[in-house]
mmCIF file of C-alpha atoms in Angstrom:
data_model
loop_
_atom_site.group_PDB
_atom_site.id
_atom_site.type_symbol
_atom_site.label_atom_id
_atom_site.label_comp_id
_atom_site.label_asym_id
_atom_site.label_seq_id
_atom_site.Cartn_x
_atom_site.Cartn_y
_atom_site.Cartn_z
ATOM 1 C CA MET A 281 117.583 87.754 148.761
ATOM 2 C CA THR A 282 117.947 84.626 146.705
ATOM 3 C CA GLY A 283 120.994 83.464 148.575
ATOM 4 C CA LYS A 284 122.747 81.717 145.677
ATOM 5 C CA PRO A 285 126.440 82.649 145.474
ATOM 6 C CA ASN A 286 127.777 83.099 141.956
ATOM 7 C CA SER A 287 131.534 82.969 141.447
ATOM 8 C CA ALA A 288 131.268 85.247 138.369
ATOM 9 C CA ASN A 289 130.438 88.174 140.662
ATOM 10 C CA ALA A 290 132.513 89.759 143.377
ATOM 11 C CA ILE A 291 131.617 88.940 146.977
ATOM 12 C CA GLY A 292 131.878 91.329 149.905
ATOM 13 C CA VAL A 293 131.781 90.213 153.524
ATOM 14 C CA VAL A 294 131.185 92.376 156.592
ATOM 15 C CA GLU A 295 131.503 91.101 160.171
ATOM 16 C CA THR A 296 130.062 93.041 163.072
ATOM 17 C CA ARG A 297 128.990 92.808 166.673
ATOM 18 C CA GLY A 298 125.228 93.002 167.181
ATOM 19 C CA ILE A 299 122.134 92.568 165.045
ATOM 20 C CA VAL A 300 121.314 96.301 164.965
ATOM 21 C CA ALA A 301 124.690 97.181 163.462
ATOM 22 C CA LEU A 302 124.440 94.296 160.993
ATOM 23 C CA SER A 303 120.919 95.326 159.945
ATOM 24 C CA ALA A 304 122.058 98.916 159.407
ATOM 25 C CA GLY A 305 125.016 97.676 157.363
ATOM 26 C CA ILE A 306 122.889 95.403 155.170
ATOM 27 C CA GLU A 307 120.353 98.149 154.543
ATOM 28 C CA ALA A 308 123.085 100.632 153.600
ATOM 29 C CA MET A 309 124.748 98.132 151.277
ATOM 30 C CA ILE A 310 121.639 97.144 149.329
ATOM 31 C CA LYS A 311 120.390 100.730 149.071
ATOM 32 C CA THR A 312 123.756 102.115 147.919
ATOM 33 C CA ALA A 313 124.560 99.839 145.008
ATOM 34 C CA ASP A 314 123.175 97.058 142.848
ATOM 35 C CA VAL A 315 124.144 94.182 145.127
ATOM 36 C CA GLU A 316 122.319 91.238 146.640
ATOM 37 C CA CYS A 317 122.669 89.926 150.181
ATOM 38 C CA ILE A 318 123.510 86.240 149.731
ATOM 39 C CA ALA A 319 124.318 85.129 153.283
ATOM 40 C CA ILE A 320 123.780 86.118 156.884
ATOM 41 C CA ASP A 321 125.206 84.007 159.681
ATOM 42 C CA ARG A 322 126.160 84.072 163.343
ATOM 43 C CA VAL A 323 129.897 83.658 163.830
ATOM 44 C CA THR A 324 129.870 83.409 167.621
ATOM 45 C CA SER A 325 127.987 84.918 170.509
ATOM 46 C CA GLY A 326 127.110 88.465 169.452
ATOM 47 C CA TYR A 327 129.186 88.433 166.269
ATOM 48 C CA LEU A 328 127.460 88.220 162.906
ATOM 49 C CA VAL A 329 128.485 88.248 159.265
ATOM 50 C CA ALA A 330 126.710 89.213 156.049
ATOM 51 C CA ALA A 331 127.863 88.593 152.489
ATOM 52 C CA ILE A 332 126.824 90.492 149.380
ATOM 53 C CA GLN A 333 127.510 89.901 145.715
ATOM 54 C CA GLY A 334 127.430 91.887 142.510
ATOM 55 C CA GLN A 335 129.771 93.579 140.081
ATOM 56 C CA LEU A 336 133.122 94.503 141.635
ATOM 57 C CA ALA A 337 132.571 98.287 141.605
ATOM 58 C CA ALA A 338 129.090 97.900 143.117
ATOM 59 C CA VAL A 339 130.357 95.570 145.852
ATOM 60 C CA ARG A 340 133.196 97.966 146.692
ATOM 61 C CA GLN A 341 130.791 100.930 146.914
ATOM 62 C CA ALA A 342 128.249 98.933 148.945
ATOM 63 C CA LEU A 343 130.879 97.595 151.341
ATOM 64 C CA ASP A 344 132.174 101.120 152.023
ATOM 65 C CA ALA A 345 128.639 102.313 152.802
ATOM 66 C CA GLY A 346 127.877 99.229 154.891
ATOM 67 C CA ALA A 347 131.054 99.558 156.927
ATOM 68 C CA ALA A 348 130.293 103.220 157.647
ATOM 69 C CA ALA A 349 126.754 102.344 158.785
ATOM 70 C CA VAL A 350 128.016 99.527 160.994
ATOM 71 C CA LYS A 351 130.502 101.889 162.654
ATOM 72 C CA ARG A 352 127.657 104.319 163.432
ATOM 73 C CA TYR A 353 125.563 101.659 165.171
ATOM 74 C CA GLY A 354 128.087 99.215 166.583
ATOM 75 C CA GLU A 355 131.434 97.550 166.147
ATOM 76 C CA LEU A 356 132.897 96.683 162.742
ATOM 77 C CA ARG A 357 135.175 93.659 163.047
ATOM 78 C CA ALA A 358 136.093 93.204 159.391
ATOM 79 C CA ALA A 359 135.117 94.063 155.814
ATOM 80 C CA GLN A 360 136.613 92.210 152.863
ATOM 81 C CA ILE A 361 136.104 92.011 149.088
ATOM 82 C CA TYR A 362 136.746 88.881 147.014
ATOM 83 C CA PRO A 363 136.848 90.006 143.337
ATOM 84 C CA ARG A 364 136.477 86.616 141.620
ATOM 85 C CA PRO A 365 135.997 83.879 144.208
ATOM 86 C CA SER A 366 136.338 80.274 143.124
ATOM 87 C CA GLU A 367 133.122 78.277 142.841
ATOM 88 C CA ALA A 368 134.124 76.227 145.882
ATOM 89 C CA ALA A 369 134.705 79.343 147.985
ATOM 90 C CA ALA A 370 131.413 80.918 146.891
ATOM 91 C CA ALA A 371 129.549 77.689 147.709
ATOM 92 C CA LEU A 372 130.853 77.787 151.296
ATOM 93 C CA LEU A 373 128.584 80.766 151.977
ATOM 94 C CA GLU A 374 125.439 78.695 151.412
ATOM 95 C CA THR A 375 124.835 76.565 154.494
ATOM 96 C CA ARG A 376 121.604 75.363 156.055
ATOM 97 C CA ARG A 377 122.273 77.483 159.151
ATOM 98 C CA ALA A 378 122.920 80.585 157.017
ATOM 99 C CA SER A 379 119.654 79.998 155.151
ATOM 100 C CA SER A 380 117.714 79.583 158.408
ATOM 101 C CA PHE A 381 119.281 82.696 159.918
ATOM 102 C CA ARG A 382 118.608 84.709 156.748
ATOM 103 C CA GLU A 383 114.928 83.694 156.886
ATOM 104 C CA ALA A 384 114.733 84.655 160.580
ATOM 105 C CA VAL A 385 116.129 88.122 159.811
ATOM 106 C CA LEU A 386 113.539 88.562 157.067
ATOM 107 C CA GLN A 387 110.801 87.861 159.626
ATOM 108 C CA LEU A 388 111.919 90.793 161.788
ATOM 109 C CA PRO A 389 109.835 93.982 161.465
ATOM 110 C CA GLY A 390 111.389 95.863 158.552
ATOM 111 C CA GLY A 391 113.665 92.886 157.716
ATOM 112 C CA ALA A 392 116.326 93.381 155.040
ATOM 113 C CA GLN A 393 114.900 93.335 151.523
ATOM 114 C CA SER A 394 116.624 93.511 148.177
#
């Protein structure tokens, strides 16, 4: 994960309840298609969000697989694709807290890898 949003690529966002469901969703997304996880953040107590980016078709395929995995392991709150986000919108995904949380997830045994 490099974590640098690029507005030239599509962005997919999945929101879930619980770290296990989110981890399963991220793993399914990055194994299904050529996408990169660019952000992971805590929305509120127990609710988490992950964002991926890549070519539109790859993001769509990855988001479908990620949503299915999340549903198997927990609660899917939302899944959304942004085909060509503006640079300002893409930059909103990169926050200090998101970077810190992403690094913490990578430290978990078997942390998400791209």
